[in-house]
Coordinates of N, CA and C in Angstrom, one line a residue:
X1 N -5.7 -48.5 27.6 CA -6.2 -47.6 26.5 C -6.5 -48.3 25.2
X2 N -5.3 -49.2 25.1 CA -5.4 -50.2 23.6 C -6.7 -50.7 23.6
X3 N -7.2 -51.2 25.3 CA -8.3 -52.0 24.9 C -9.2 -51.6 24.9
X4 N -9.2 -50.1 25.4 CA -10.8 -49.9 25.5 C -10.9 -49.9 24.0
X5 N -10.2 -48.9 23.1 CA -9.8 -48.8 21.5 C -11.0 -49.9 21.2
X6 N -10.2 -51.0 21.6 CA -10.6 -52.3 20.6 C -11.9 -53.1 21.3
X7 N -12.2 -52.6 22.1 CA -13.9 -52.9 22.9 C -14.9 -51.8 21.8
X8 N -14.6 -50.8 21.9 CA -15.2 -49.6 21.6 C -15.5 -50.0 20.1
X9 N -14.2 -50.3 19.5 CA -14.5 -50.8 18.1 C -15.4 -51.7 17.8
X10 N -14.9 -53.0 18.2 CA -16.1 -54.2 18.5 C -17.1 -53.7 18.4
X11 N -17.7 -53.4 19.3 CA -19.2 -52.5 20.1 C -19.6 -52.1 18.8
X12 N -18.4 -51.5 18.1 CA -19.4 -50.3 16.3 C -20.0 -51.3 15.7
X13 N -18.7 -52.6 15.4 CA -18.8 -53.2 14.3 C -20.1 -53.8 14.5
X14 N -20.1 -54.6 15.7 CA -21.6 -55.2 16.1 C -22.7 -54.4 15.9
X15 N -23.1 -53.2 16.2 CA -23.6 -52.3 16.2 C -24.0 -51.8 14.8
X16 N -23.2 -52.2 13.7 CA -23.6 -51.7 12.5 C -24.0 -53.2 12.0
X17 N -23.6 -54.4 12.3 CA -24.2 -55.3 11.9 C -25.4 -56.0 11.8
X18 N -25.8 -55.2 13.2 CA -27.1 -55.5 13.7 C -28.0 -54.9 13.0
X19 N -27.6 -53.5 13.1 CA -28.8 -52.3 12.2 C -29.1 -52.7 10.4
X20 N -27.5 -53.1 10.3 CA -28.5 -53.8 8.8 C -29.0 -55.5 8.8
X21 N -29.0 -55.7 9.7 CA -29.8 -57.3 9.8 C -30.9 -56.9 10.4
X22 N -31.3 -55.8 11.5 CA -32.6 -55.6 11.8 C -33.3 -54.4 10.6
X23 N -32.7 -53.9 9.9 CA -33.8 -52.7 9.2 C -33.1 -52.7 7.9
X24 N -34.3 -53.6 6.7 CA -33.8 -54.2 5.6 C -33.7 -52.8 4.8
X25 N -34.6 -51.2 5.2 CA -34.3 -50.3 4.7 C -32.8 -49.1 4.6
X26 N -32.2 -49.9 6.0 CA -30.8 -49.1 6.0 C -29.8 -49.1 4.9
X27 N -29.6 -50.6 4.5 CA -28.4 -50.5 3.1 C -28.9 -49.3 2.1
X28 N -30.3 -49.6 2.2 CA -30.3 -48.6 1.0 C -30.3 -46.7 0.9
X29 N -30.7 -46.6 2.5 CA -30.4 -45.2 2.6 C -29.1 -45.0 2.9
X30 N -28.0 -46.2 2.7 CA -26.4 -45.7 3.1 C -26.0 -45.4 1.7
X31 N -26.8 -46.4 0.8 CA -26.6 -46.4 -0.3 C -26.7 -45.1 -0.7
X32 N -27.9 -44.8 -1.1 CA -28.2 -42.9 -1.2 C -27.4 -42.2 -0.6
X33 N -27.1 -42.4 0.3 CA -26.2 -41.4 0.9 C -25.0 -41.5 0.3
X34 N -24.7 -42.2 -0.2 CA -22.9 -42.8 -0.4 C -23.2 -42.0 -2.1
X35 N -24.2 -42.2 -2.9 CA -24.5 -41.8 -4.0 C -24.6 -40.2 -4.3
X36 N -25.2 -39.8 -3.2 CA -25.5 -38.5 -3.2 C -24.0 -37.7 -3.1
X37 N -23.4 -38.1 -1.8 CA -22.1 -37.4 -1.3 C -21.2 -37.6 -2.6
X38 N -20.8 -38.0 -2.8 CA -19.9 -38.9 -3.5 C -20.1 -38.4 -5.5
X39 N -21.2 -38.3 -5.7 CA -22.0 -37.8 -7.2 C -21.0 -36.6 -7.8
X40 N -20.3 -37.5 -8.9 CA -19.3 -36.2 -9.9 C -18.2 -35.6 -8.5
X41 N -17.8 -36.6 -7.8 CA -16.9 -36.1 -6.6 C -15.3 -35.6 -7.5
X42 N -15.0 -36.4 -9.1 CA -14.0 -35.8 -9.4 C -14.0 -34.4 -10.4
X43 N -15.4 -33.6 -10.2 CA -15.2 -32.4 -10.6 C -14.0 -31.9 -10.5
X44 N -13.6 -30.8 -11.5 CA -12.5 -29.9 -12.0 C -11.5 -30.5 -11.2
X45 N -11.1 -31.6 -11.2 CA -9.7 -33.0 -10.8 C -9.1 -32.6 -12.2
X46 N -7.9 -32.4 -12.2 CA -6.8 -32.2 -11.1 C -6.7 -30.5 -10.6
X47 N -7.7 -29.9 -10.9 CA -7.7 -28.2 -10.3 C -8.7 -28.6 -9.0
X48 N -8.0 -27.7 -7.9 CA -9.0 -27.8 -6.4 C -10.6 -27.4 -7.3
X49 N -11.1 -27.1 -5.7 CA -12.8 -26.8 -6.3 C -12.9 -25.0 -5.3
X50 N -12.1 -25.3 -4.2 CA -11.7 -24.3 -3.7 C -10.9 -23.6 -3.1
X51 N -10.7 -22.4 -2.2 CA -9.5 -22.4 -1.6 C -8.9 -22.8 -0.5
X52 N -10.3 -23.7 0.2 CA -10.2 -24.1 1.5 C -9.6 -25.5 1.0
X53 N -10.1 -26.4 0.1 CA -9.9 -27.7 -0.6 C -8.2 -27.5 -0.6
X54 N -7.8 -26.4 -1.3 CA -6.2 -26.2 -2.1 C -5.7 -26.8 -0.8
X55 N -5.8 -25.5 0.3 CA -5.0 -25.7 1.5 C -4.8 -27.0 2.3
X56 N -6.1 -27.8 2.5 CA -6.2 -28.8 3.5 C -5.7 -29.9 2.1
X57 N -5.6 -29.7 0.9 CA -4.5 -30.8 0.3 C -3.1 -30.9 0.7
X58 N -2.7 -29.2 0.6 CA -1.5 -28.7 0.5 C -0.8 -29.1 2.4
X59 N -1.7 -29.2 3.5 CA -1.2 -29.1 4.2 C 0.0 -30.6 4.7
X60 N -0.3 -31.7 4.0 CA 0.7 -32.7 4.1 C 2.1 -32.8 3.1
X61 N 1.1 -32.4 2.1 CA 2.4 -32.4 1.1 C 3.4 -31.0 1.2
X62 N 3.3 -30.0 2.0 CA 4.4 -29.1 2.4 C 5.3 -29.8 3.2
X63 N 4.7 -30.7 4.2 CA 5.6 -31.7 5.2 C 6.0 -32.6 4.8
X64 N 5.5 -33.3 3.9 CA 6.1 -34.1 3.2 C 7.4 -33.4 2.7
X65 N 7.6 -32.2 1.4 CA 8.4 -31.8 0.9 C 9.1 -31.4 1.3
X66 N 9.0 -30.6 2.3 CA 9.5 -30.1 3.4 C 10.8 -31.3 3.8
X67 N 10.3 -32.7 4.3 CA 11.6 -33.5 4.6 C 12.4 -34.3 3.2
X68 N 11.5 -33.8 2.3 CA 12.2 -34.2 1.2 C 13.2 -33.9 0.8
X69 N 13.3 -32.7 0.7 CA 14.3 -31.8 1.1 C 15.7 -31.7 1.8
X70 N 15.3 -32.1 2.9 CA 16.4 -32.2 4.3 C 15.8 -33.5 5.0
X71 N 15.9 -34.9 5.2 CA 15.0 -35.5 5.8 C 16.4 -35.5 7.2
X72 N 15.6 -34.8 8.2 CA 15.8 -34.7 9.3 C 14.6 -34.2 10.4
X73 N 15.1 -34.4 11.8 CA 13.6 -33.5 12.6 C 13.9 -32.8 12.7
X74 N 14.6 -31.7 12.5 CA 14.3 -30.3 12.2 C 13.0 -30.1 11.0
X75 N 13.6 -30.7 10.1 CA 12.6 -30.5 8.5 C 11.3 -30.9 9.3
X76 N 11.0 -31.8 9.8 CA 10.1 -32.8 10.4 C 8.7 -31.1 11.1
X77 N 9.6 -30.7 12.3 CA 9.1 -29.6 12.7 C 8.5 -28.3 11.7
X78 N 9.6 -27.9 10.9 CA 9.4 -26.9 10.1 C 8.5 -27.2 9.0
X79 N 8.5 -28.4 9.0 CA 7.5 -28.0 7.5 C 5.7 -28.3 8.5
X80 N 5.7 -29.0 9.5 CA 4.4 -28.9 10.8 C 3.9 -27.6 11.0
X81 N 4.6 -26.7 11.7 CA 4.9 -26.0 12.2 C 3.7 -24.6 11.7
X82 N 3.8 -24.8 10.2 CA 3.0 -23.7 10.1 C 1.6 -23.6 10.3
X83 N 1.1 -25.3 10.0 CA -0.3 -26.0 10.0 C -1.1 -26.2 11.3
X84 N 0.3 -26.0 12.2 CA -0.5 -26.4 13.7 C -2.0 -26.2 13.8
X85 N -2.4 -24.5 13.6 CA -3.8 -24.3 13.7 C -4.6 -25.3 13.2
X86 N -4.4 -26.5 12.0 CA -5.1 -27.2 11.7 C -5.3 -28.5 11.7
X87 N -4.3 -28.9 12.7 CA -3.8 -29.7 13.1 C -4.4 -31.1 12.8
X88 N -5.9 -31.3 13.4 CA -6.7 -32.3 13.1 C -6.6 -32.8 11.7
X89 N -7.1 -32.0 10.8 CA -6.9 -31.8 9.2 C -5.4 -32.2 8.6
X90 N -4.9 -31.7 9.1 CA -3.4 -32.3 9.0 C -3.0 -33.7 9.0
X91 N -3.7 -34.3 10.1 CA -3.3 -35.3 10.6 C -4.1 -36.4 9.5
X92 N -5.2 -35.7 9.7 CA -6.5 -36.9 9.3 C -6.0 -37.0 7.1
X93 N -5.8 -35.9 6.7 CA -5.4 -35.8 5.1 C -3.9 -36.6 5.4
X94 N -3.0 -36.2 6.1 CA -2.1 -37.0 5.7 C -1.6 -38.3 5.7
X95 N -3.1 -39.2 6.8 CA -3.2 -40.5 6.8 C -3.5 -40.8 5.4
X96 N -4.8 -39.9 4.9 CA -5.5 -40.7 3.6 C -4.2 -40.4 2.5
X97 N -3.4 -39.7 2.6 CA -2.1 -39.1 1.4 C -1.1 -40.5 1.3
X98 N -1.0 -41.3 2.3 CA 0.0 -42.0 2.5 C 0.3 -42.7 0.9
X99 N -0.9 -43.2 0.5 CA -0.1 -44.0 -1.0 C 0.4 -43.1 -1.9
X100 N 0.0 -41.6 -2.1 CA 0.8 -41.0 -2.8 C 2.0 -40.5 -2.4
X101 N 2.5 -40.9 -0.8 CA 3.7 -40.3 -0.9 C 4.8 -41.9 -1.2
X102 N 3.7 -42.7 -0.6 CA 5.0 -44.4 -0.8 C 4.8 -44.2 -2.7
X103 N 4.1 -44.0 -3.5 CA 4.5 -44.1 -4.7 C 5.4 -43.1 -5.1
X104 N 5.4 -41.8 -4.9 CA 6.1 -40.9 -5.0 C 7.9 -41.5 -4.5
X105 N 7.7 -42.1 -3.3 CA 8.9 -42.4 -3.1 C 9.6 -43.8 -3.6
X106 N 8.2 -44.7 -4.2 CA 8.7 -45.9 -4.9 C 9.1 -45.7 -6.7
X107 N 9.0 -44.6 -7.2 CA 8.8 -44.5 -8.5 C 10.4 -43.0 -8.5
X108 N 11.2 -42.9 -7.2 CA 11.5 -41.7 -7.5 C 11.7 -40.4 -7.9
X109 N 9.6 -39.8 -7.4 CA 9.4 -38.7 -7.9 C 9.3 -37.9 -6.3
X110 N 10.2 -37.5 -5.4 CA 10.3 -37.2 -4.2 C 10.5 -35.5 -4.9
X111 N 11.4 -35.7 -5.9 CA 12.1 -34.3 -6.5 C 10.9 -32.8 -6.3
X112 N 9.7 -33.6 -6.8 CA 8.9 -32.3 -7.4 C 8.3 -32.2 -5.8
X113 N 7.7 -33.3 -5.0 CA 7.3 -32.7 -3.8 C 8.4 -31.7 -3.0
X114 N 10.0 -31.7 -3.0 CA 11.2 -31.1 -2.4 C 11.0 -29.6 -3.2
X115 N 10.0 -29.3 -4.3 CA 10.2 -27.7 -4.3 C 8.7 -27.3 -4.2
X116 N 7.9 -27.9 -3.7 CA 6.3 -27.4 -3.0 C 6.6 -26.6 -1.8
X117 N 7.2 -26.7 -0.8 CA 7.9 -25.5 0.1 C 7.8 -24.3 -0.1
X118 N 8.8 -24.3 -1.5 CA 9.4 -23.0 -1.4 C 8.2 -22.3 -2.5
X119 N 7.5 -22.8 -3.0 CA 6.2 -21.8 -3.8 C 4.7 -21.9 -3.5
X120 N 4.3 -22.8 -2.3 CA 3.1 -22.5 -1.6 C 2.4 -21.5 -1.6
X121 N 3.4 -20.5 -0.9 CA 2.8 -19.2 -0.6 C 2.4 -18.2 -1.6
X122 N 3.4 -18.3 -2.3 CA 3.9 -16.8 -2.9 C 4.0 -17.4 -5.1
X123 N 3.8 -18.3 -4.9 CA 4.2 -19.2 -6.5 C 3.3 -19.7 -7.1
X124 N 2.0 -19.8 -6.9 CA 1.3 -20.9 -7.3 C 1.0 -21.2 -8.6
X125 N 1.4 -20.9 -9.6 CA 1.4 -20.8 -11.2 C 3.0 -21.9 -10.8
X126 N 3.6 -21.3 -10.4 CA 5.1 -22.8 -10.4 C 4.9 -23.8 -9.6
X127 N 4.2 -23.5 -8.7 CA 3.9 -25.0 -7.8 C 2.5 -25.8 -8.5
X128 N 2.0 -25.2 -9.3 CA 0.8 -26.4 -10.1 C 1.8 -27.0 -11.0
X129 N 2.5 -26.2 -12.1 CA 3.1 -26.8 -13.2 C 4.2 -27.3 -13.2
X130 N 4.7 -27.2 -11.6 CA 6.3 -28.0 -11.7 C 5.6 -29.4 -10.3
X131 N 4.9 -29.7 -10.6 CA 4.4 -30.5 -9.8 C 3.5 -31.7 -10.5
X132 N 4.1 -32.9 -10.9 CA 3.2 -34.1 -11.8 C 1.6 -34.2 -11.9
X133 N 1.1 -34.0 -12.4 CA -0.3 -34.3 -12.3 C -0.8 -35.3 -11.6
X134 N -0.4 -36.2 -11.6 CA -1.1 -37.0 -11.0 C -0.9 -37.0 -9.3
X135 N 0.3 -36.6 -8.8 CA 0.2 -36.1 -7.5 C -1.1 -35.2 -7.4
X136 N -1.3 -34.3 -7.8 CA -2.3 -33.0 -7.8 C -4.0 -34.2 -8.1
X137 N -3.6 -35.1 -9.0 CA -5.1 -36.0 -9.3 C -5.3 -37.2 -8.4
X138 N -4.8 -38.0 -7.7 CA -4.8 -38.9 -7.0 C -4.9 -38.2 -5.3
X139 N -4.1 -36.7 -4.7 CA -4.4 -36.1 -3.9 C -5.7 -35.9 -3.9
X140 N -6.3 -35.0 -4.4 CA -7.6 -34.6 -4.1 C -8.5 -35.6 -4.4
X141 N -8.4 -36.6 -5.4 CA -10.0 -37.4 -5.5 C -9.4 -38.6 -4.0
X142 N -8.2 -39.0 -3.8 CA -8.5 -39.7 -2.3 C -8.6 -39.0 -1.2
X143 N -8.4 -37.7 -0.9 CA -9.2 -36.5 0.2 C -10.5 -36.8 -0.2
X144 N -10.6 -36.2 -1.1 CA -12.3 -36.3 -1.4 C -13.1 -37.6 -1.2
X145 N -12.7 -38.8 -1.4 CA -12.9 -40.2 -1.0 C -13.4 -40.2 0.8
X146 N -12.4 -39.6 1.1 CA -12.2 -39.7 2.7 C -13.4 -38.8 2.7
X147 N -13.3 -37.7 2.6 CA -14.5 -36.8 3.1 C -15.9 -37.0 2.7
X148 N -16.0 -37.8 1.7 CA -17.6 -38.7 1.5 C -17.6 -39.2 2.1
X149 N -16.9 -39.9 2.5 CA -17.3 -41.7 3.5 C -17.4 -41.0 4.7
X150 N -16.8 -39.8 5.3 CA -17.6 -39.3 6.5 C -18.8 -38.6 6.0
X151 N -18.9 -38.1 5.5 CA -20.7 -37.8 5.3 C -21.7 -38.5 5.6
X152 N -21.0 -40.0 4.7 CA -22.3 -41.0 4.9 C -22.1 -41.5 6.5
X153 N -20.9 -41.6 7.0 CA -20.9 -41.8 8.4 C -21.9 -40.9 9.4
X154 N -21.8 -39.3 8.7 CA -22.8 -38.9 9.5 C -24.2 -39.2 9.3
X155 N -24.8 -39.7 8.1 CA -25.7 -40.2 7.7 C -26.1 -41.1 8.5
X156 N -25.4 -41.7 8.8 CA -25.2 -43.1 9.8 C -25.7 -43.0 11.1
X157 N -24.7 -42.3 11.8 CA -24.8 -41.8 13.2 C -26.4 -41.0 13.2
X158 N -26.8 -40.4 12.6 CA -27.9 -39.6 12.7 C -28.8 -41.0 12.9
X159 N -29.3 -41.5 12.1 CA -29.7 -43.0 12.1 C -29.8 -43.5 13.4
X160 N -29.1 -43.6 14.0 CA -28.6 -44.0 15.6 C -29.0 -43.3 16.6
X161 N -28.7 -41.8 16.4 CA -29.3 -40.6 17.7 C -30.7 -40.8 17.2
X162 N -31.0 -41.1 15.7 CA -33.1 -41.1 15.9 C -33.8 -42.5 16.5
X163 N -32.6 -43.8 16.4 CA -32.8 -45.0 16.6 C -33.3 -45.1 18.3
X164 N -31.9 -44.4 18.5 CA -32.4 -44.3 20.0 C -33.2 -43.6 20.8
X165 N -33.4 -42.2 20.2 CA -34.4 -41.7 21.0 C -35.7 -42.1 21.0
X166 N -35.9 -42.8 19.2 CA -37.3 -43.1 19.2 C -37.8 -44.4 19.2
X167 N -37.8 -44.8 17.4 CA -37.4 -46.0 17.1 C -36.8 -45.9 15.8
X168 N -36.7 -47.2 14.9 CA -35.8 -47.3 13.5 C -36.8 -46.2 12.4
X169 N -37.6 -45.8 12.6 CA -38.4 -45.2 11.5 C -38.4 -43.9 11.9
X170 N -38.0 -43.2 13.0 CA -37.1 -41.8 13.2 C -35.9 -41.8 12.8
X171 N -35.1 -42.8 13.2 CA -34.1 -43.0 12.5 C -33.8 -43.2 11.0
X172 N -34.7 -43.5 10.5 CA -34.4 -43.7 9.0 C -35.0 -42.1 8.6
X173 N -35.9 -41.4 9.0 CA -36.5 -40.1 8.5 C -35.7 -39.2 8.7
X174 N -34.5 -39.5 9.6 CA -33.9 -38.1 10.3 C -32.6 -38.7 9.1
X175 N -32.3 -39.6 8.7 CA -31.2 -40.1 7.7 C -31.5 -39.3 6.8
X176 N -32.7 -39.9 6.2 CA -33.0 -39.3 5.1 C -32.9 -38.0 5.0
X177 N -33.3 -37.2 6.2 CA -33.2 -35.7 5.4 C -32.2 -34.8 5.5
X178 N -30.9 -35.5 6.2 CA -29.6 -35.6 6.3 C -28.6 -35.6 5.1
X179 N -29.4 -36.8 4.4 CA -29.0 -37.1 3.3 C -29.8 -36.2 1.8
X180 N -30.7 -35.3 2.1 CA -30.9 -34.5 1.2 C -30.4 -32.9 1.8
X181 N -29.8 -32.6 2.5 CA -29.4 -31.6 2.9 C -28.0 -31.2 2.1
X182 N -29.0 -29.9 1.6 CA -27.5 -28.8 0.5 C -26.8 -28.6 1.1
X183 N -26.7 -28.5 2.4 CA -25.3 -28.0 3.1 C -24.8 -29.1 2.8
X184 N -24.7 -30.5 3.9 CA -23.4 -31.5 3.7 C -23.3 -31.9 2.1
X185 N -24.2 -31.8 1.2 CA -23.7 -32.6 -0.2 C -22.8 -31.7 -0.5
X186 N -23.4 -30.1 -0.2 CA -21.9 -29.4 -0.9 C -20.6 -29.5 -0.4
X187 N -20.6 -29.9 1.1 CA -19.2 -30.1 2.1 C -18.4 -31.2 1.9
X188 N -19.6 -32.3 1.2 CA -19.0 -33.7 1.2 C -18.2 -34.0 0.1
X189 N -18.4 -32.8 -0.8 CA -17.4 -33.0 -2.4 C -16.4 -32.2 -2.4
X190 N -16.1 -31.2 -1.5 CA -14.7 -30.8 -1.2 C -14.1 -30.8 -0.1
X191 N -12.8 -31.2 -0.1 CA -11.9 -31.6 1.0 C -11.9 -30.1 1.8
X192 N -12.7 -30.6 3.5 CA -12.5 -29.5 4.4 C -11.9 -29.8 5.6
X193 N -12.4 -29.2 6.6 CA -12.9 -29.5 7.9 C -13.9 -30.0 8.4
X194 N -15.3 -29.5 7.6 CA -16.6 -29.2 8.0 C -16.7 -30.9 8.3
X195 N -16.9 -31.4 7.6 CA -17.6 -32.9 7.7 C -16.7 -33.9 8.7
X196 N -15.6 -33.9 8.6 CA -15.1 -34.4 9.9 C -15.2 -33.9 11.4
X197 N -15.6 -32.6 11.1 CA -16.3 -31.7 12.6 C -17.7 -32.3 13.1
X198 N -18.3 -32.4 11.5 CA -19.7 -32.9 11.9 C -19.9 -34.1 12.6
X199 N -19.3 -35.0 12.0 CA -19.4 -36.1 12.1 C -18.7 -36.3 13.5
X200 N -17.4 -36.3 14.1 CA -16.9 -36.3 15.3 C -18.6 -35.5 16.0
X201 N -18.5 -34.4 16.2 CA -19.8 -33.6 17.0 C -21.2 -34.9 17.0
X202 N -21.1 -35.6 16.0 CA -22.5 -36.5 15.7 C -22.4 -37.5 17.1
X203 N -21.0 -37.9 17.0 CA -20.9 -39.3 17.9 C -21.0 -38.3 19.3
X204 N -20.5 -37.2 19.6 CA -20.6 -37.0 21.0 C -22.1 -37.0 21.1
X205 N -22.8 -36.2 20.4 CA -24.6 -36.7 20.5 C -24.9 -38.0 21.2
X206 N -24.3 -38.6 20.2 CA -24.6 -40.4 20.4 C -24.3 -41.0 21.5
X207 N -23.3 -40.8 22.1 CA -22.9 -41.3 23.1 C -22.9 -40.5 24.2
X208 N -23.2 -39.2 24.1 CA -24.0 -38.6 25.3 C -25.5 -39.6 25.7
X209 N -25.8 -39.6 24.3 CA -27.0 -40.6 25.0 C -27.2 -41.4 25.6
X210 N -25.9 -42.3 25.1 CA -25.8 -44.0 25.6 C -25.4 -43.7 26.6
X211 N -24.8 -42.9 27.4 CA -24.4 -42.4 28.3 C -25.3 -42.4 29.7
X212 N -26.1 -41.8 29.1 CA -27.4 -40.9 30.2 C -28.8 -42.1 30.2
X213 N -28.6 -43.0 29.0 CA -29.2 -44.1 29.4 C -28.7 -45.2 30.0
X214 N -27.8 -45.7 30.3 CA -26.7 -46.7 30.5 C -26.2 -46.2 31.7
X215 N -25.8 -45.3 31.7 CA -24.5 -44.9 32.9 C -23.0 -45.4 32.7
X216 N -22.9 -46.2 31.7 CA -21.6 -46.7 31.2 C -20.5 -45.6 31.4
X217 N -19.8 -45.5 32.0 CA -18.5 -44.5 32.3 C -17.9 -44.6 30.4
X218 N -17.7 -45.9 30.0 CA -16.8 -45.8 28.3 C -17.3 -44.7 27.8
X219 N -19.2 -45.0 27.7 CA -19.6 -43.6 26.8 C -19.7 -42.5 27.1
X220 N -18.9 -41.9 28.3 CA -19.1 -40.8 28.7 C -17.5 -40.4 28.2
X221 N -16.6 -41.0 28.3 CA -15.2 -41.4 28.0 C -14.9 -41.3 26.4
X222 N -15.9 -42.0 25.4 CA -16.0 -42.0 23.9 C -16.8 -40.3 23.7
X223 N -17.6 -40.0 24.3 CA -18.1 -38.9 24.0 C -16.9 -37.7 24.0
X224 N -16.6 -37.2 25.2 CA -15.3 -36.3 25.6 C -14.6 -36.9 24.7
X225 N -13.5 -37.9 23.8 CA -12.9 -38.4 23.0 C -13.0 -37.5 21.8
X226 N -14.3 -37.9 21.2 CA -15.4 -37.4 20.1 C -15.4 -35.9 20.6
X227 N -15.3 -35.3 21.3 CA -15.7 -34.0 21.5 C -14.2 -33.0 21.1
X228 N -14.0 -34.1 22.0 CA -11.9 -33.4 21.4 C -11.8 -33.0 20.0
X229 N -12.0 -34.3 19.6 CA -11.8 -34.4 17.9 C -12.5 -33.5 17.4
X230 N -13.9 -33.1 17.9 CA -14.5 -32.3 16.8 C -13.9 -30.9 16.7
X231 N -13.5 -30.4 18.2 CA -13.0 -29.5 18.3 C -11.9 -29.0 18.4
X232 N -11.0 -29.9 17.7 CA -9.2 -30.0 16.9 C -9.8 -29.8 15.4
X233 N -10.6 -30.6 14.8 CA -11.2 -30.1 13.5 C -11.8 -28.4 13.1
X234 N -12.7 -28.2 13.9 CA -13.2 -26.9 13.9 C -13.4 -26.5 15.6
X235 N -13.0 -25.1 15.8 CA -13.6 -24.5 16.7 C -14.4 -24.0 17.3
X236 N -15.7 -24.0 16.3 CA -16.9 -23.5 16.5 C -17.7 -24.8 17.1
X237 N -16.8 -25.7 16.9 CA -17.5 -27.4 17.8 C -17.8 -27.3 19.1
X238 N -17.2 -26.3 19.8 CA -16.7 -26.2 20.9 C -18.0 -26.4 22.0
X239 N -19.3 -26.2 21.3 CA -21.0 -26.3 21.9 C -20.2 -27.6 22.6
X240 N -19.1 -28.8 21.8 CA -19.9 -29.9 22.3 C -19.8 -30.4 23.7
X241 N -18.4 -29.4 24.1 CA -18.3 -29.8 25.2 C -19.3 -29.4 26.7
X242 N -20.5 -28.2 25.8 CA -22.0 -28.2 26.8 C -22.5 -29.5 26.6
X243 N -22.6 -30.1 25.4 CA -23.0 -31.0 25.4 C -22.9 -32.6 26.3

């Protein structure tokens, strides 16, 4: 399993190296794209932007607090436990959270994450104001970080499903108007689901293809992979496994 991992990776990196050595116009539509997603991304920082944004912040740092609290696996479970449904999101924000919780724990401010638990729900006037700002500002603009860079990822991949069906100048058209699309710019500046759904859903595309042209068993194997994921992220993904 390790190795296909580290074949499969290889295979991207190559794969992205080539595309900008063969098509001197790609840097610059990643560029745009990175410009676009990304543009005034720390609006109203350190207040969410929405209610979907609050939650998929809040869903690490309850677990976090949660063992703050009690560090044991019980706490471990219980403070999970509520998020399951979101599980993906869970997982994927509380990779990008990691340096606020090692500073939180290198600076001995663990205290204020140990009472986010108990006012989640029912408190939120005491869980903004007994909670340091800069947890609340360094949370959301590195979610938000994370969820640009998949945008332009899907920027990317789209690139790829046009590369291949057609040539690099479908590819670069179908980028482009990817990258002017009001839906993802608005998805790309607040921490969701949506864009890590897209983007997982993009590659099963992709590698459905490489698939059905190749016959390669990996990319039928990366696709189902990709299909999972999209559909741990959001539910409504679930087309992809017609796909």
């Amino acid at each position: 399993m390790r190795g296909a991992l580290s074949e499969l990776s290889g295979r991207a990196k190559r794969q992205v190296a080539d595309d900008l050595a063969a098509d001197p116009y790609l840097p610059y539509l990643l560029l745009l794209a990175a410009v676009m997603t990304s543009f005034w991304f720390w609006h109203r920082v350190p207040n969410f932007a929405t209610r979907d944004e609050r939650w998929r912040v809040l869903d690490p740092l309850v677990a976090v607090g949660t063992f703050a609290q009690d560090p044991s696996i019980e706490s471990i479970r219980q403070g999970t436990r509520f998020w399951r449904p979101f599980g993906a999101t869970f997982y994927l924000y509380g990779i990008v959270l990691l340096p606020v919780f090692a500073v939180a724990f290198a600076t001995g401010e663990l205290a204020p994450l140990a009472q986010i638990p108990a006012h989640y729900e029912t408190d939120l006037w005491t869980l903004w104001n007994g909670t340091p700002g800069w947890i609340w500002t360094w949370s959301i603009l590195l979610a938000r970080i994370a969820n640009a860079a998949l945008a332009v990822g899907c920027v990317y991949v789209t690139y790829r499903i046009g590369t291949e069906m057609r040539d690099r100048a479908t590819g670069r058209l179908a980028a482009l108007l990817l990258t002017f699309t009001w839906g993802l710019l608005v998805l790309a500046h607040e921490v969701g689901e949506d864009v890590p759904a897209l983007f997982s859903f993009l590659l099963v595309v992709y590698f459905g293809l490489l698939y059905v042209e190749t016959g390669e068993a990996a990319m039928f194997l990366a696709a189902s992979a990709a299909g999972g994921a999209a559909i741990a992220f959001k539910l409504t993904t679930g087309v992809a496994a017609v796909v």
